[in-house]
Amino acid sequence: MMSRKLLEESRDGYLDNENSPFLISNYGYGKDSVKVMHVVRNGLVHTIKEFEVGTKLKLRSQKDYLEGDNSDIVATDSQKNTVYLLARKHGLTSPEEFGILLCHHFLGKYPHVEEVSIHIEQYPWSRIGFGTGPYKDLHNHAFVYEPTALRYTDVTQKRTESKPTVISGLTDMRVLKTTQSAFVNFVDDEYRSLPDQHDRVFSTVVRSSWQYSTVTGVDFDYCWNKVRQCILNNFAGETEKGIFSPSVQHTLYLAEKQVLETIPEISCIDMTMPNKHYFTFDFSKFPKIVHETGAKEETVYVPVDKPAGIIYAQLDRKSDQHVKSKL
């Protein structure tokens, strides 16, 4: 796990001396993979949050690089300790809020720090439940790891900026539906071998990130869950009939569009949906066996994930063109 690269590299750079042909065009340092768990014990009911945190600082001076002078360095071990101390003092709420807290701390504590970048991944712990439906009995202090999607955030702030840039996202959300998907009427020329597919298996691993236009009064947990819900709604549709997908591109666009329509605090969103193909197995070479067993060709598929088509797009608000996208 790596914290996000510090944004907007300096194009002027820093010479190691006036006559040098070389310059430092970008720099920074920090601590990656700091694992922290916070437990809240409210009587018999316990609640947990577990994060993996990466910190990165950019200092005003480059004398640590150019002269070997370490006097301005906030040691990466000190950055690690800061994660635990702030978690102890403030607890862990959302990854975004903790990332903003860390940015404010490093910029407020160290006047020679010019920029801070924080990357946080949240571990997907869920309370164990027994039973079904609304009558499920949730356990007071036992949890299960359910990695259906990985939640992360990148929070970056420069000293010259009044507020941090918050980019959140999800990765590794694999979904599949067995019908209500087609791909037809695409370019037909001498390079084409793929036939029209009027009813196919549609599977992908969704990665998406989005940028907030504000950080004031935002319920980041609600927003993350709502984005996930928008993606699943436009992929799957209602439970009985589903929703038809004429292409991955159209499904991706509808999901992004619904996110911007329902969450005004998000200024732009990007999404990637690689195809995870499932091709029908060719039983034509086994007619005797197929005839005897009555096997249906369409019930057996060969999963093929490489090579894979890759579909992506970013959707912005026209009204937020003044908000520079850093996705």
PDB file of N, CA, C and O in Angstrom, residues 100-156:
ATOM      1  N   ILE A 100      -8.160  13.987   6.944  1.00  0.00           N
ATOM      2  CA  ILE A 100      -8.190  15.442   7.124  1.00  0.00           C
ATOM      3  C   ILE A 100      -7.535  15.822   8.442  1.00  0.00           C
ATOM      4  O   ILE A 100      -6.770  16.796   8.519  1.00  0.00           O
ATOM      5  N   LEU A 101      -7.806  15.060   9.487  1.00  0.00           N
ATOM      6  CA  LEU A 101      -7.206  15.317  10.798  1.00  0.00           C
ATOM      7  C   LEU A 101      -5.677  15.230  10.730  1.00  0.00           C
ATOM      8  O   LEU A 101      -4.967  16.083  11.287  1.00  0.00           O
ATOM      9  N   LEU A 102      -5.156  14.227  10.039  1.00  0.00           N
ATOM     10  CA  LEU A 102      -3.704  14.075   9.919  1.00  0.00           C
ATOM     11  C   LEU A 102      -3.092  15.234   9.128  1.00  0.00           C
ATOM     12  O   LEU A 102      -2.032  15.749   9.496  1.00  0.00           O
ATOM     13  N   CYS A 103      -3.764  15.651   8.058  1.00  0.00           N
ATOM     14  CA  CYS A 103      -3.262  16.804   7.296  1.00  0.00           C
ATOM     15  C   CYS A 103      -3.176  18.040   8.167  1.00  0.00           C
ATOM     16  O   CYS A 103      -2.160  18.757   8.186  1.00  0.00           O
ATOM     17  N   HIS A 104      -4.235  18.324   8.892  1.00  0.00           N
ATOM     18  CA  HIS A 104      -4.252  19.504   9.761  1.00  0.00           C
ATOM     19  C   HIS A 104      -3.164  19.417  10.822  1.00  0.00           C
ATOM     20  O   HIS A 104      -2.520  20.426  11.154  1.00  0.00           O
ATOM     21  N   HIS A 105      -2.928  18.226  11.351  1.00  0.00           N
ATOM     22  CA  HIS A 105      -1.913  18.061  12.386  1.00  0.00           C
ATOM     23  C   HIS A 105      -0.521  18.377  11.851  1.00  0.00           C
ATOM     24  O   HIS A 105       0.208  19.182  12.440  1.00  0.00           O
ATOM     25  N   PHE A 106      -0.141  17.768  10.734  1.00  0.00           N
ATOM     26  CA  PHE A 106       1.221  17.941  10.222  1.00  0.00           C
ATOM     27  C   PHE A 106       1.468  19.383   9.761  1.00  0.00           C
ATOM     28  O   PHE A 106       2.554  19.928   9.977  1.00  0.00           O
ATOM     29  N   LEU A 107       0.459  20.010   9.149  1.00  0.00           N
ATOM     30  CA  LEU A 107       0.627  21.396   8.711  1.00  0.00           C
ATOM     31  C   LEU A 107       0.635  22.364   9.888  1.00  0.00           C
ATOM     32  O   LEU A 107       1.344  23.376   9.874  1.00  0.00           O
ATOM     33  N   GLY A 108      -0.134  22.043  10.937  1.00  0.00           N
ATOM     34  CA  GLY A 108      -0.170  22.914  12.105  1.00  0.00           C
ATOM     35  C   GLY A 108       1.016  22.743  13.031  1.00  0.00           C
ATOM     36  O   GLY A 108       1.496  23.719  13.637  1.00  0.00           O
ATOM     37  N   LYS A 109       1.522  21.536  13.117  1.00  0.00           N
ATOM     38  CA  LYS A 109       2.620  21.234  14.044  1.00  0.00           C
ATOM     39  C   LYS A 109       3.970  21.645  13.473  1.00  0.00           C
ATOM     40  O   LYS A 109       4.857  22.095  14.213  1.00  0.00           O
ATOM     41  N   TYR A 110       4.152  21.511  12.191  1.00  0.00           N
ATOM     42  CA  TYR A 110       5.473  21.716  11.584  1.00  0.00           C
ATOM     43  C   TYR A 110       5.383  22.799  10.508  1.00  0.00           C
ATOM     44  O   TYR A 110       4.944  22.515   9.383  1.00  0.00           O
ATOM     45  N   PRO A 111       5.820  24.025  10.788  1.00  0.00           N
ATOM     46  CA  PRO A 111       5.694  25.131   9.829  1.00  0.00           C
ATOM     47  C   PRO A 111       6.541  24.964   8.581  1.00  0.00           C
ATOM     48  O   PRO A 111       6.301  25.644   7.580  1.00  0.00           O
ATOM     49  N   HIS A 112       7.525  24.076   8.601  1.00  0.00           N
ATOM     50  CA  HIS A 112       8.362  23.871   7.420  1.00  0.00           C
ATOM     51  C   HIS A 112       7.817  22.771   6.506  1.00  0.00           C
ATOM     52  O   HIS A 112       8.424  22.467   5.475  1.00  0.00           O
ATOM     53  N   VAL A 113       6.668  22.160   6.861  1.00  0.00           N
ATOM     54  CA  VAL A 113       6.004  21.189   5.990  1.00  0.00           C
ATOM     55  C   VAL A 113       5.117  21.953   5.007  1.00  0.00           C
ATOM     56  O   VAL A 113       4.248  22.718   5.409  1.00  0.00           O
ATOM     57  N   GLU A 114       5.345  21.746   3.723  1.00  0.00           N
ATOM     58  CA  GLU A 114       4.622  22.481   2.696  1.00  0.00           C
ATOM     59  C   GLU A 114       3.399  21.736   2.167  1.00  0.00           C
ATOM     60  O   GLU A 114       2.440  22.349   1.716  1.00  0.00           O
ATOM     61  N   GLU A 115       3.450  20.415   2.220  1.00  0.00           N
ATOM     62  CA  GLU A 115       2.345  19.626   1.667  1.00  0.00           C
ATOM     63  C   GLU A 115       2.273  18.284   2.372  1.00  0.00           C
ATOM     64  O   GLU A 115       3.289  17.682   2.727  1.00  0.00           O
ATOM     65  N   VAL A 116       1.040  17.802   2.569  1.00  0.00           N
ATOM     66  CA  VAL A 116       0.797  16.514   3.225  1.00  0.00           C
ATOM     67  C   VAL A 116      -0.109  15.677   2.331  1.00  0.00           C
ATOM     68  O   VAL A 116      -1.072  16.183   1.739  1.00  0.00           O
ATOM     69  N   SER A 117       0.213  14.408   2.220  1.00  0.00           N
ATOM     70  CA  SER A 117      -0.630  13.466   1.481  1.00  0.00           C
ATOM     71  C   SER A 117      -0.885  12.246   2.358  1.00  0.00           C
ATOM     72  O   SER A 117       0.057  11.656   2.902  1.00  0.00           O
ATOM     73  N   ILE A 118      -2.155  11.893   2.508  1.00  0.00           N
ATOM     74  CA  ILE A 118      -2.548  10.769   3.345  1.00  0.00           C
ATOM     75  C   ILE A 118      -3.347   9.774   2.512  1.00  0.00           C
ATOM     76  O   ILE A 118      -4.283  10.162   1.797  1.00  0.00           O
ATOM     77  N   HIS A 119      -2.979   8.514   2.585  1.00  0.00           N
ATOM     78  CA  HIS A 119      -3.731   7.441   1.932  1.00  0.00           C
ATOM     79  C   HIS A 119      -4.219   6.484   3.015  1.00  0.00           C
ATOM     80  O   HIS A 119      -3.436   6.043   3.867  1.00  0.00           O
ATOM     81  N   ILE A 120      -5.512   6.169   2.999  1.00  0.00           N
ATOM     82  CA  ILE A 120      -6.087   5.280   4.015  1.00  0.00           C
ATOM     83  C   ILE A 120      -6.963   4.235   3.342  1.00  0.00           C
ATOM     84  O   ILE A 120      -7.812   4.558   2.509  1.00  0.00           O
ATOM     85  N   GLU A 121      -6.756   2.993   3.715  1.00  0.00           N
ATOM     86  CA  GLU A 121      -7.639   1.901   3.321  1.00  0.00           C
ATOM     87  C   GLU A 121      -8.359   1.386   4.560  1.00  0.00           C
ATOM     88  O   GLU A 121      -7.747   1.238   5.622  1.00  0.00           O
ATOM     89  N   GLN A 122      -9.646   1.129   4.422  1.00  0.00           N
ATOM     90  CA  GLN A 122     -10.429   0.614   5.540  1.00  0.00           C
ATOM     91  C   GLN A 122     -10.661  -0.878   5.370  1.00  0.00           C
ATOM     92  O   GLN A 122     -11.071  -1.331   4.308  1.00  0.00           O
ATOM     93  N   TYR A 123     -10.409  -1.637   6.424  1.00  0.00           N
ATOM     94  CA  TYR A 123     -10.635  -3.073   6.383  1.00  0.00           C
ATOM     95  C   TYR A 123     -12.136  -3.347   6.578  1.00  0.00           C
ATOM     96  O   TYR A 123     -12.750  -2.787   7.494  1.00  0.00           O
ATOM     97  N   PRO A 124     -12.724  -4.205   5.750  1.00  0.00           N
ATOM     98  CA  PRO A 124     -14.184  -4.388   5.745  1.00  0.00           C
ATOM     99  C   PRO A 124     -14.687  -5.389   6.787  1.00  0.00           C
ATOM    100  O   PRO A 124     -15.130  -6.500   6.468  1.00  0.00           O
ATOM    101  N   TRP A 125     -14.638  -5.001   8.041  1.00  0.00           N
ATOM    102  CA  TRP A 125     -15.192  -5.823   9.109  1.00  0.00           C
ATOM    103  C   TRP A 125     -16.692  -5.574   9.230  1.00  0.00           C
ATOM    104  O   TRP A 125     -17.159  -4.438   9.216  1.00  0.00           O
ATOM    105  N   SER A 126     -17.482  -6.647   9.387  1.00  0.00           N
ATOM    106  CA  SER A 126     -18.919  -6.546   9.611  1.00  0.00           C
ATOM    107  C   SER A 126     -19.288  -7.376  10.839  1.00  0.00           C
ATOM    108  O   SER A 126     -18.694  -8.432  11.095  1.00  0.00           O
ATOM    109  N   ARG A 127     -20.270  -6.885  11.554  1.00  0.00           N
ATOM    110  CA  ARG A 127     -20.717  -7.602  12.750  1.00  0.00           C
ATOM    111  C   ARG A 127     -21.368  -8.924  12.352  1.00  0.00           C
ATOM    112  O   ARG A 127     -22.204  -8.972  11.429  1.00  0.00           O
ATOM    113  N   ILE A 128     -21.014 -10.007  13.003  1.00  0.00           N
ATOM    114  CA  ILE A 128     -21.596 -11.311  12.720  1.00  0.00           C
ATOM    115  C   ILE A 128     -23.063 -11.309  13.135  1.00  0.00           C
ATOM    116  O   ILE A 128     -23.423 -10.804  14.199  1.00  0.00           O
ATOM    117  N   GLY A 129     -23.902 -11.851  12.259  1.00  0.00           N
ATOM    118  CA  GLY A 129     -25.330 -11.923  12.548  1.00  0.00           C
ATOM    119  C   GLY A 129     -25.868 -13.318  12.345  1.00  0.00           C
ATOM    120  O   GLY A 129     -25.352 -14.088  11.527  1.00  0.00           O
ATOM    121  N   PHE A 130     -26.925 -13.655  13.082  1.00  0.00           N
ATOM    122  CA  PHE A 130     -27.572 -14.962  12.980  1.00  0.00           C
ATOM    123  C   PHE A 130     -29.041 -14.753  12.655  1.00  0.00           C
ATOM    124  O   PHE A 130     -29.673 -13.800  13.116  1.00  0.00           O
ATOM    125  N   GLY A 131     -29.604 -15.645  11.842  1.00  0.00           N
ATOM    126  CA  GLY A 131     -30.964 -15.459  11.401  1.00  0.00           C
ATOM    127  C   GLY A 131     -30.983 -14.727  10.073  1.00  0.00           C
ATOM    128  O   GLY A 131     -29.953 -14.495   9.452  1.00  0.00           O
ATOM    129  N   THR A 132     -32.188 -14.361   9.627  1.00  0.00           N
ATOM    130  CA  THR A 132     -32.335 -13.703   8.339  1.00  0.00           C
ATOM    131  C   THR A 132     -33.261 -12.504   8.456  1.00  0.00           C
ATOM    132  O   THR A 132     -34.030 -12.384   9.416  1.00  0.00           O
ATOM    133  N   GLY A 133     -33.176 -11.648   7.450  1.00  0.00           N
ATOM    134  CA  GLY A 133     -34.098 -10.529   7.356  1.00  0.00           C
ATOM    135  C   GLY A 133     -33.957  -9.541   8.498  1.00  0.00           C
ATOM    136  O   GLY A 133     -32.908  -9.445   9.146  1.00  0.00           O
ATOM    137  N   PRO A 134     -35.026  -8.804   8.782  1.00  0.00           N
ATOM    138  CA  PRO A 134     -34.962  -7.759   9.815  1.00  0.00           C
ATOM    139  C   PRO A 134     -34.819  -8.311  11.219  1.00  0.00           C
ATOM    140  O   PRO A 134     -34.568  -7.555  12.167  1.00  0.00           O
ATOM    141  N   TYR A 135     -34.998  -9.641  11.373  1.00  0.00           N
ATOM    142  CA  TYR A 135     -34.909 -10.241  12.701  1.00  0.00           C
ATOM    143  C   TYR A 135     -33.538 -10.849  12.979  1.00  0.00           C
ATOM    144  O   TYR A 135     -33.355 -11.589  13.930  1.00  0.00           O
ATOM    145  N   LYS A 136     -32.556 -10.517  12.120  1.00  0.00           N
ATOM    146  CA  LYS A 136     -31.210 -11.034  12.325  1.00  0.00           C
ATOM    147  C   LYS A 136     -30.667 -10.531  13.655  1.00  0.00           C
ATOM    148  O   LYS A 136     -30.788  -9.364  14.005  1.00  0.00           O
ATOM    149  N   ASP A 137     -30.086 -11.441  14.406  1.00  0.00           N
ATOM    150  CA  ASP A 137     -29.521 -11.114  15.717  1.00  0.00           C
ATOM    151  C   ASP A 137     -28.034 -10.832  15.544  1.00  0.00           C
ATOM    152  O   ASP A 137     -27.255 -11.725  15.218  1.00  0.00           O
ATOM    153  N   LEU A 138     -27.630  -9.561  15.741  1.00  0.00           N
ATOM    154  CA  LEU A 138     -26.234  -9.174  15.541  1.00  0.00           C
ATOM    155  C   LEU A 138     -25.428  -9.391  16.805  1.00  0.00           C
ATOM    156  O   LEU A 138     -25.875  -9.073  17.911  1.00  0.00           O
ATOM    157  N   HIS A 139     -24.208  -9.906  16.602  1.00  0.00           N
ATOM    158  CA  HIS A 139     -23.341 -10.214  17.740  1.00  0.00           C
ATOM    159  C   HIS A 139     -22.787  -8.934  18.356  1.00  0.00           C
ATOM    160  O   HIS A 139     -22.511  -7.959  17.676  1.00  0.00           O
ATOM    161  N   ASN A 140     -22.638  -8.945  19.683  1.00  0.00           N
ATOM    162  CA  ASN A 140     -22.149  -7.757  20.404  1.00  0.00           C
ATOM    163  C   ASN A 140     -20.679  -7.457  20.138  1.00  0.00           C
ATOM    164  O   ASN A 140     -20.282  -6.285  20.099  1.00  0.00           O
ATOM    165  N   HIS A 141     -19.848  -8.506  19.971  1.00  0.00           N
ATOM    166  CA  HIS A 141     -18.410  -8.248  19.922  1.00  0.00           C
ATOM    167  C   HIS A 141     -17.651  -9.173  18.969  1.00  0.00           C
ATOM    168  O   HIS A 141     -16.434  -9.288  19.052  1.00  0.00           O
ATOM    169  N   ALA A 142     -18.359  -9.820  18.046  1.00  0.00           N
ATOM    170  CA  ALA A 142     -17.697 -10.706  17.086  1.00  0.00           C
ATOM    171  C   ALA A 142     -17.973 -10.211  15.670  1.00  0.00           C
ATOM    172  O   ALA A 142     -19.088  -9.814  15.340  1.00  0.00           O
ATOM    173  N   PHE A 143     -16.913 -10.267  14.821  1.00  0.00           N
ATOM    174  CA  PHE A 143     -16.983  -9.671  13.497  1.00  0.00           C
ATOM    175  C   PHE A 143     -16.431 -10.645  12.463  1.00  0.00           C
ATOM    176  O   PHE A 143     -15.642 -11.542  12.786  1.00  0.00           O
ATOM    177  N   VAL A 144     -16.843 -10.442  11.205  1.00  0.00           N
ATOM    178  CA  VAL A 144     -16.348 -11.258  10.104  1.00  0.00           C
ATOM    179  C   VAL A 144     -15.810 -10.325   9.029  1.00  0.00           C
ATOM    180  O   VAL A 144     -16.364  -9.250   8.774  1.00  0.00           O
ATOM    181  N   TYR A 145     -14.721 -10.743   8.398  1.00  0.00           N
ATOM    182  CA  TYR A 145     -14.075  -9.951   7.339  1.00  0.00           C
ATOM    183  C   TYR A 145     -14.789 -10.239   6.032  1.00  0.00           C
ATOM    184  O   TYR A 145     -14.794 -11.373   5.552  1.00  0.00           O
ATOM    185  N   GLU A 146     -15.422  -9.203   5.433  1.00  0.00           N
ATOM    186  CA  GLU A 146     -16.211  -9.376   4.220  1.00  0.00           C
ATOM    187  C   GLU A 146     -15.698  -8.450   3.110  1.00  0.00           C
ATOM    188  O   GLU A 146     -16.241  -7.361   2.897  1.00  0.00           O
ATOM    189  N   PRO A 147     -14.675  -8.867   2.395  1.00  0.00           N
ATOM    190  CA  PRO A 147     -14.042  -7.985   1.402  1.00  0.00           C
ATOM    191  C   PRO A 147     -14.758  -7.969   0.060  1.00  0.00           C
ATOM    192  O   PRO A 147     -14.188  -8.315  -0.976  1.00  0.00           O
ATOM    193  N   THR A 148     -16.028  -7.566   0.030  1.00  0.00           N
ATOM    194  CA  THR A 148     -16.727  -7.461  -1.253  1.00  0.00           C
ATOM    195  C   THR A 148     -16.250  -6.242  -2.040  1.00  0.00           C
ATOM    196  O   THR A 148     -16.361  -6.206  -3.262  1.00  0.00           O
ATOM    197  N   ALA A 149     -15.746  -5.222  -1.334  1.00  0.00           N
ATOM    198  CA  ALA A 149     -15.165  -4.046  -1.983  1.00  0.00           C
ATOM    199  C   ALA A 149     -14.231  -3.382  -0.985  1.00  0.00           C
ATOM    200  O   ALA A 149     -14.519  -3.341   0.213  1.00  0.00           O
ATOM    201  N   LEU A 150     -13.107  -2.883  -1.470  1.00  0.00           N
ATOM    202  CA  LEU A 150     -12.136  -2.204  -0.611  1.00  0.00           C
ATOM    203  C   LEU A 150     -12.386  -0.701  -0.670  1.00  0.00           C
ATOM    204  O   LEU A 150     -12.442  -0.109  -1.745  1.00  0.00           O
ATOM    205  N   ARG A 151     -12.521  -0.088   0.510  1.00  0.00           N
ATOM    206  CA  ARG A 151     -12.728   1.362   0.603  1.00  0.00           C
ATOM    207  C   ARG A 151     -11.403   2.058   0.877  1.00  0.00           C
ATOM    208  O   ARG A 151     -10.604   1.603   1.702  1.00  0.00           O
ATOM    209  N   TYR A 152     -11.186   3.176   0.185  1.00  0.00           N
ATOM    210  CA  TYR A 152      -9.954   3.930   0.416  1.00  0.00           C
ATOM    211  C   TYR A 152     -10.214   5.414   0.243  1.00  0.00           C
ATOM    212  O   TYR A 152     -11.236   5.836  -0.313  1.00  0.00           O
ATOM    213  N   THR A 153      -9.276   6.231   0.710  1.00  0.00           N
ATOM    214  CA  THR A 153      -9.330   7.661   0.475  1.00  0.00           C
ATOM    215  C   THR A 153      -7.924   8.217   0.363  1.00  0.00           C
ATOM    216  O   THR A 153      -6.977   7.664   0.927  1.00  0.00           O
ATOM    217  N   ASP A 154      -7.796   9.298  -0.399  1.00  0.00           N
ATOM    218  CA  ASP A 154      -6.556  10.061  -0.505  1.00  0.00           C
ATOM    219  C   ASP A 154      -6.876  11.506  -0.151  1.00  0.00           C
ATOM    220  O   ASP A 154      -7.708  12.141  -0.811  1.00  0.00           O
ATOM    221  N   VAL A 155      -6.218  12.006   0.891  1.00  0.00           N
ATOM    222  CA  VAL A 155      -6.427  13.376   1.334  1.00  0.00           C
ATOM    223  C   VAL A 155      -5.105  14.119   1.190  1.00  0.00           C
ATOM    224  O   VAL A 155      -4.084  13.686   1.732  1.00  0.00           O
ATOM    225  N   THR A 156      -5.123  15.214   0.445  1.00  0.00           N
ATOM    226  CA  THR A 156      -3.911  15.990   0.190  1.00  0.00           C
ATOM    227  C   THR A 156      -4.183  17.459   0.471  1.00  0.00           C
ATOM    228  O   THR A 156      -5.250  17.970   0.114  1.00  0.00           O
TER     229      THR A 156
END
